[in-house]
Short mmCIF file of C-alpha atoms in Angstrom, two decimals:
data_model
loop_
_atom_site.label_atom_id
_atom_site.label_comp_id
_atom_site.label_asym_id
_atom_site.label_seq_id
_atom_site.Cartn_x
_atom_site.Cartn_y
_atom_site.Cartn_z
CA MET R 105 0.22 54.37 15.02
CA SER R 106 1.60 54.21 11.48
CA ALA R 107 -0.04 51.88 8.97
CA PRO R 108 3.09 49.74 8.41
CA ARG R 109 3.58 49.32 12.16
CA ALA R 110 -0.06 48.37 12.68
CA LEU R 111 0.14 45.90 9.80
CA ARG R 112 3.29 44.36 11.27
CA GLN R 113 1.67 43.98 14.69
CA ARG R 114 -1.35 42.26 13.16
CA ALA R 115 0.92 39.97 11.14
CA GLU R 116 2.96 39.09 14.24
CA ALA R 117 -0.22 38.39 16.22
CA GLN R 118 -1.41 36.05 13.49
CA ALA R 119 1.97 34.32 13.28
CA GLU R 120 1.90 33.64 17.00
CA THR R 121 -1.22 31.53 16.56
CA LEU R 122 0.37 29.20 14.00
CA PRO R 123 2.62 27.01 16.20
CA PRO R 124 -0.15 26.21 18.73
CA LEU R 125 -2.64 25.51 15.93
CA LEU R 126 -0.19 23.27 14.11
CA ALA R 127 0.71 21.44 17.31
CA ARG R 128 -2.94 20.86 18.21
CA ALA R 129 -3.78 19.72 14.68
CA GLU R 130 -0.79 17.34 14.63
CA HIS R 131 -1.84 15.90 17.99
CA LEU R 132 -5.46 15.54 16.89
CA ALA R 133 -4.47 13.89 13.62
CA GLY R 134 -2.27 11.48 15.56
CA THR R 135 -5.30 10.16 17.43
CA VAL R 136 -6.84 8.81 14.22
CA LEU R 137 -5.55 5.39 13.21
CA LEU R 138 -5.12 5.43 9.45
CA GLY R 139 -4.62 1.74 8.79
CA ASP R 140 -4.81 0.57 5.19
CA HIS R 141 -7.23 3.06 3.69
CA GLY R 142 -6.90 1.67 0.17
CA ARG R 143 -6.40 4.94 -1.65
CA ARG R 144 -3.33 3.92 -3.62
CA ARG R 145 -4.92 2.14 -6.56
CA ALA R 146 -2.90 0.32 -9.22
CA GLY R 147 -3.23 1.23 -12.86
CA LEU R 148 -3.68 4.99 -12.54
CA GLY R 149 -0.08 6.12 -12.13
CA ASP R 150 0.80 7.51 -15.57
CA ASP R 151 -2.59 7.80 -17.27
CA PHE R 152 -2.98 11.19 -18.91
CA TRP R 153 -6.00 13.18 -17.75
CA GLN R 154 -6.00 16.68 -19.19
CA TYR R 155 -4.15 19.89 -19.85
CA ARG R 156 -5.06 22.87 -17.73
CA PRO R 157 -3.80 26.47 -17.62
CA ALA R 158 -0.96 26.96 -15.15
CA GLN R 159 -2.00 28.46 -11.80
CA PRO R 160 -0.11 30.45 -9.18
CA GLY R 161 1.91 27.99 -7.12
CA ASP R 162 2.59 25.52 -9.94
CA SER R 163 6.29 24.75 -10.27
CA ARG R 164 8.10 25.25 -13.58
CA ARG R 165 8.74 21.54 -13.98
CA MET R 166 4.97 21.00 -14.14
CA ILE R 167 4.70 23.07 -17.35
CA ASP R 168 4.21 21.11 -20.56
CA HIS R 169 6.33 23.19 -22.93
CA ARG R 170 5.20 21.39 -26.11
CA ARG R 171 1.54 22.15 -25.44
CA SER R 172 2.32 25.67 -24.18
CA ALA R 173 4.28 26.49 -27.34
CA ARG R 174 1.06 26.45 -29.37
CA GLY R 175 -0.09 29.72 -27.85
CA ASP R 176 0.53 32.39 -25.23
CA VAL R 177 -0.82 30.39 -22.29
CA GLN R 178 1.31 28.01 -20.24
CA TYR R 179 -0.29 24.61 -19.65
CA VAL R 180 0.20 21.93 -17.03
CA ARG R 181 -0.14 18.27 -17.98
CA GLU R 182 -2.17 16.54 -15.28
CA ARG R 183 -2.30 12.80 -14.79
CA GLU R 184 -5.30 10.86 -13.56
CA TRP R 185 -3.76 9.93 -10.21
CA GLU R 186 -3.05 13.61 -9.51
CA ILE R 187 -6.73 14.46 -10.02
CA ALA R 188 -8.02 11.47 -8.06
CA GLN R 189 -5.85 12.41 -5.10
CA SER R 190 -6.57 16.14 -4.93
CA VAL R 191 -8.69 17.44 -2.06
CA MET R 192 -9.73 21.10 -2.01
CA LEU R 193 -10.57 22.74 1.31
CA TRP R 194 -12.64 25.77 2.31
CA VAL R 195 -12.86 26.87 5.95
CA ASP R 196 -15.16 29.83 6.64
CA GLN R 197 -13.24 32.81 8.04
CA GLY R 198 -16.21 35.17 8.35
CA ALA R 199 -16.95 37.07 11.56
CA SER R 200 -19.89 34.83 12.48
CA MET R 201 -17.41 32.01 13.01
CA ARG R 202 -15.69 33.92 15.82
CA PHE R 203 -18.65 33.34 18.17
CA ALA R 204 -18.53 31.36 21.40
CA SER R 205 -21.38 31.45 23.91
CA ASP R 206 -19.14 30.58 26.85
CA LYS R 207 -15.50 31.25 27.69
CA THR R 208 -14.97 27.52 28.23
CA LEU R 209 -15.81 26.83 24.58
CA GLU R 210 -13.71 27.28 21.46
CA THR R 211 -15.03 29.69 18.89
CA LYS R 212 -16.50 28.06 15.82
CA ALA R 213 -13.56 29.45 13.83
CA ASP R 214 -10.97 27.84 16.11
CA ARG R 215 -12.68 24.46 15.93
CA ALA R 216 -13.19 24.69 12.15
CA ARG R 217 -9.54 25.59 11.55
CA LEU R 218 -8.36 22.82 13.85
CA LEU R 219 -10.46 20.21 12.06
CA GLY R 220 -9.58 21.51 8.61
CA LEU R 221 -5.87 21.43 9.34
CA ALA R 222 -6.03 18.00 11.00
CA VAL R 223 -7.86 16.62 7.96
CA ALA R 224 -5.18 18.13 5.71
CA ILE R 225 -2.42 16.50 7.78
CA LEU R 226 -4.08 13.09 7.48
CA LEU R 227 -4.57 13.53 3.74
CA VAL R 228 -0.95 14.54 3.19
CA ARG R 229 0.24 11.55 5.22
CA ALA R 230 -1.90 9.35 2.98
CA GLY R 231 -0.23 10.72 -0.14
CA GLU R 232 -2.98 13.14 -1.15
CA ARG R 233 -2.55 16.64 -2.53
CA VAL R 234 -4.40 19.29 -0.52
CA GLY R 235 -5.09 22.94 -1.22
CA LEU R 236 -7.62 25.72 -0.97
CA THR R 237 -10.60 26.21 -3.22
CA GLY R 238 -9.92 29.08 -5.60
CA THR R 239 -6.55 30.00 -7.07
CA ALA R 240 -4.59 31.17 -4.01
CA LEU R 241 -3.19 27.79 -2.97
CA PRO R 242 -3.43 24.95 -5.53
CA PRO R 243 -3.27 21.37 -4.20
CA ARG R 244 0.20 20.13 -3.25
CA ARG R 245 1.79 17.53 -1.02
CA GLY R 246 4.18 17.92 1.87
CA ASN R 247 4.50 19.57 5.26
CA GLY R 248 5.18 22.92 3.62
CA GLN R 249 1.64 22.90 2.31
CA ILE R 250 0.32 22.31 5.83
CA HIS R 251 2.13 25.44 7.02
CA ARG R 252 0.72 27.42 4.10
CA LEU R 253 -2.81 26.26 4.96
CA ALA R 254 -2.36 27.22 8.61
CA GLU R 255 -1.13 30.65 7.60
CA ALA R 256 -4.02 31.18 5.18
CA TRP R 257 -6.57 30.21 7.82
CA SER R 258 -5.09 32.61 10.37
CA ARG R 259 -6.55 35.56 8.46
CA ASP R 260 -10.04 36.64 9.51
CA VAL R 261 -12.64 38.19 7.21
CA ALA R 262 -14.40 41.35 8.41
CA ALA R 263 -17.79 40.52 6.89
CA ASP R 264 -20.27 38.65 9.08
CA TYR R 265 -20.63 35.86 6.54
CA ALA R 266 -18.01 34.70 4.02
CA PRO R 267 -19.32 32.91 0.90
CA PRO R 268 -17.65 29.64 -0.08
CA GLU R 269 -14.98 29.92 -2.75
CA HIS R 270 -15.92 28.03 -5.91
CA ARG R 271 -13.40 29.16 -8.53
CA ALA R 272 -10.88 26.82 -10.15
CA MET R 273 -12.49 23.61 -8.98
CA ILE R 274 -10.34 20.73 -10.25
CA PRO R 275 -12.53 18.27 -12.19
CA HIS R 276 -13.27 15.03 -10.34
CA ALA R 277 -11.38 16.12 -7.22
CA ARG R 278 -12.74 15.95 -3.67
CA ALA R 279 -13.64 18.87 -1.44
CA LEU R 280 -14.43 19.80 2.16
CA PHE R 281 -16.41 22.91 3.14
CA VAL R 282 -16.45 23.82 6.87
CA SER R 283 -18.70 26.63 8.10
CA ASP R 284 -21.70 27.43 10.26
CA PHE R 285 -23.63 27.89 7.00
CA LEU R 286 -25.81 30.57 8.56
CA GLY R 287 -25.18 33.11 5.78
CA ASP R 288 -26.69 33.38 2.31
CA LEU R 289 -27.62 29.86 1.27
CA ALA R 290 -27.70 30.92 -2.39
CA GLU R 291 -23.90 31.23 -2.30
CA VAL R 292 -23.58 27.69 -0.96
CA GLU R 293 -25.96 26.42 -3.62
CA LEU R 294 -23.91 28.13 -6.34
CA ALA R 295 -20.65 26.64 -5.04
CA LEU R 296 -21.96 23.08 -4.74
CA THR R 297 -23.74 23.23 -8.09
CA LYS R 298 -20.60 24.43 -9.88
CA ALA R 299 -18.58 21.75 -8.09
CA ALA R 300 -21.05 19.03 -9.05
CA ASP R 301 -20.98 20.19 -12.68
CA ARG R 302 -17.21 19.48 -12.67
CA GLY R 303 -17.61 16.09 -11.04
CA VAL R 304 -16.39 17.31 -7.65
CA ARG R 305 -17.85 15.50 -4.65
CA GLY R 306 -17.23 16.24 -1.02
CA VAL R 307 -18.45 17.04 2.46
CA VAL R 308 -20.38 20.00 3.86
CA PHE R 309 -19.52 20.15 7.56
CA GLN R 310 -21.60 22.51 9.69
CA VAL R 311 -20.00 23.72 12.93
CA LEU R 312 -22.30 25.36 15.48
CA ASP R 313 -22.04 26.63 19.03
CA PRO R 314 -24.32 24.65 21.41
CA SER R 315 -26.39 27.78 22.12
CA GLU R 316 -27.19 28.07 18.42
CA GLU R 317 -29.03 24.77 18.69
CA SER R 318 -30.72 25.23 22.06
CA PHE R 319 -31.43 29.01 22.09
CA PRO R 320 -31.34 29.25 25.92
CA TYR R 321 -32.06 33.00 26.11
CA GLN R 322 -34.81 34.50 28.29
CA GLY R 323 -35.99 38.00 29.19
CA ARG R 324 -34.23 41.14 28.01
CA THR R 325 -31.52 40.19 25.53
CA ILE R 326 -29.46 42.06 22.98
CA PHE R 327 -28.50 40.00 19.94
CA GLU R 328 -25.59 41.40 17.94
CA SER R 329 -23.58 39.88 15.13
CA VAL R 330 -19.86 39.45 15.72
CA GLY R 331 -19.15 41.84 12.88
CA GLY R 332 -21.46 44.44 14.41
CA THR R 333 -23.66 44.85 11.34
CA ILE R 334 -26.81 43.32 12.87
CA ARG R 335 -28.33 44.23 16.24
CA HIS R 336 -31.68 43.32 17.79
CA GLU R 337 -32.93 43.99 21.30
CA THR R 338 -35.91 42.24 22.84
CA LEU R 339 -37.53 42.11 26.27
CA LYS R 340 -38.93 38.62 25.70
CA ALA R 341 -36.18 36.52 24.15
CA GLY R 342 -37.91 33.30 25.16
CA GLU R 343 -40.79 34.06 22.81
CA LEU R 344 -38.37 34.00 19.87
CA ARG R 345 -37.17 30.48 20.57
CA GLY R 346 -39.86 28.63 18.63
CA ARG R 347 -39.46 30.74 15.50
CA TYR R 348 -35.66 30.57 15.70
CA LEU R 349 -35.61 26.77 16.00
CA GLU R 350 -38.07 26.53 13.11
CA ARG R 351 -35.81 28.66 10.91
CA LEU R 352 -32.78 26.60 11.94
CA ALA R 353 -34.60 23.37 11.02
CA GLU R 354 -35.53 24.87 7.65
CA ARG R 355 -31.89 25.75 7.05
CA ARG R 356 -30.81 22.20 7.93
CA ASP R 357 -33.43 20.73 5.59
CA ALA R 358 -32.27 23.02 2.77
CA LEU R 359 -28.66 21.94 3.27
CA THR R 360 -29.73 18.29 3.34
CA HIS R 361 -31.63 18.58 0.06
CA LEU R 362 -28.80 20.53 -1.56
CA CYS R 363 -26.21 17.93 -0.59
CA ARG R 364 -28.44 15.12 -1.76
CA ALA R 365 -28.96 16.81 -5.14
CA THR R 366 -25.24 17.42 -5.70
CA GLY R 367 -23.92 14.14 -4.30
CA TRP R 368 -22.21 15.68 -1.27
CA GLN R 369 -22.38 14.48 2.34
CA LEU R 370 -23.63 16.65 5.21
CA GLY R 371 -22.18 16.53 8.72
CA LEU R 372 -22.96 18.47 11.91
CA HIS R 373 -20.66 19.26 14.82
CA HIS R 374 -21.03 21.30 18.01
CA THR R 375 -18.04 23.04 19.56
CA GLY R 376 -18.94 21.50 22.92
CA ASP R 377 -18.42 18.00 21.51
CA SER R 378 -15.23 16.03 20.93
CA ALA R 379 -12.99 17.27 18.12
CA GLN R 380 -11.58 13.74 17.81
CA THR R 381 -15.03 12.31 17.08
CA ALA R 382 -15.60 15.00 14.46
CA LEU R 383 -12.24 14.32 12.80
CA LEU R 384 -12.87 10.59 12.66
CA TRP R 385 -16.25 11.19 11.01
CA LEU R 386 -14.68 13.57 8.48
CA TRP R 387 -11.88 11.17 7.67
CA ARG R 388 -14.28 8.31 7.05
CA ALA R 389 -16.58 10.52 4.97
CA LEU R 390 -13.73 11.70 2.74
CA ASP R 391 -12.07 8.28 2.59
CA GLY R 392 -15.29 6.56 1.66
CA GLY R 393 -15.86 8.96 -1.19
CA THR R 394 -12.55 8.19 -2.86
CA ARG R 395 -12.67 4.43 -2.94
#
């Protein structure tokens, strides 16, 4: 098969997932009663905040031509309300997220994307700007941004673990990181530390398959990473349970301490539990941090 044809087939396969994902996220978001969340605060509307270099995705009308004329770089004039109402999202697309221990369960990736998109829908409805961490998709409002997020999250990463993106963090914005957080914790520490240095606060939301908490395996078992880079065979899987649960508890403690040190909140969700309950928790966690 030719490379262009294979690329087109992959693109079409990804595109087919967008309408169902959007429909599910819209339905899930609709189950959360917004009420008067109090985010629209008087007195911030036209207060100048800062100039920043223009990023891909910024419209031409956002450019401040007077400031840009001083040099070769184009600058955007940001106002305080734009910063206060920007929420940056990162949803892990690494191979480890494509795990499900049972065919009746969603993969961690499917649940993470659903929750991330539903959160984005609620934020946009509340007048917030949402976007991706990094420079690929700066925060914007509107349904078009929701479609761009869904498209971005339809692309998988081949590596077993994808590090969180920490570039171009908007000062004093909010953020949401969704992952199993089973990869290199140093990358998570770097991202949260850099975010905290810029006044960014947010939520670390860990999504796990139920089997990753209970470790129900016995006898001869072959453990293999979704990406195929790690493989371990044992005849006595049950004997590994104690050490595995100890390591998992250590990872949870490390995340707890990291979030406490950087001012972030930590949440935990299992794919066997209600997505609605998880979304409500996320919404309250993000809403509470912006009041």
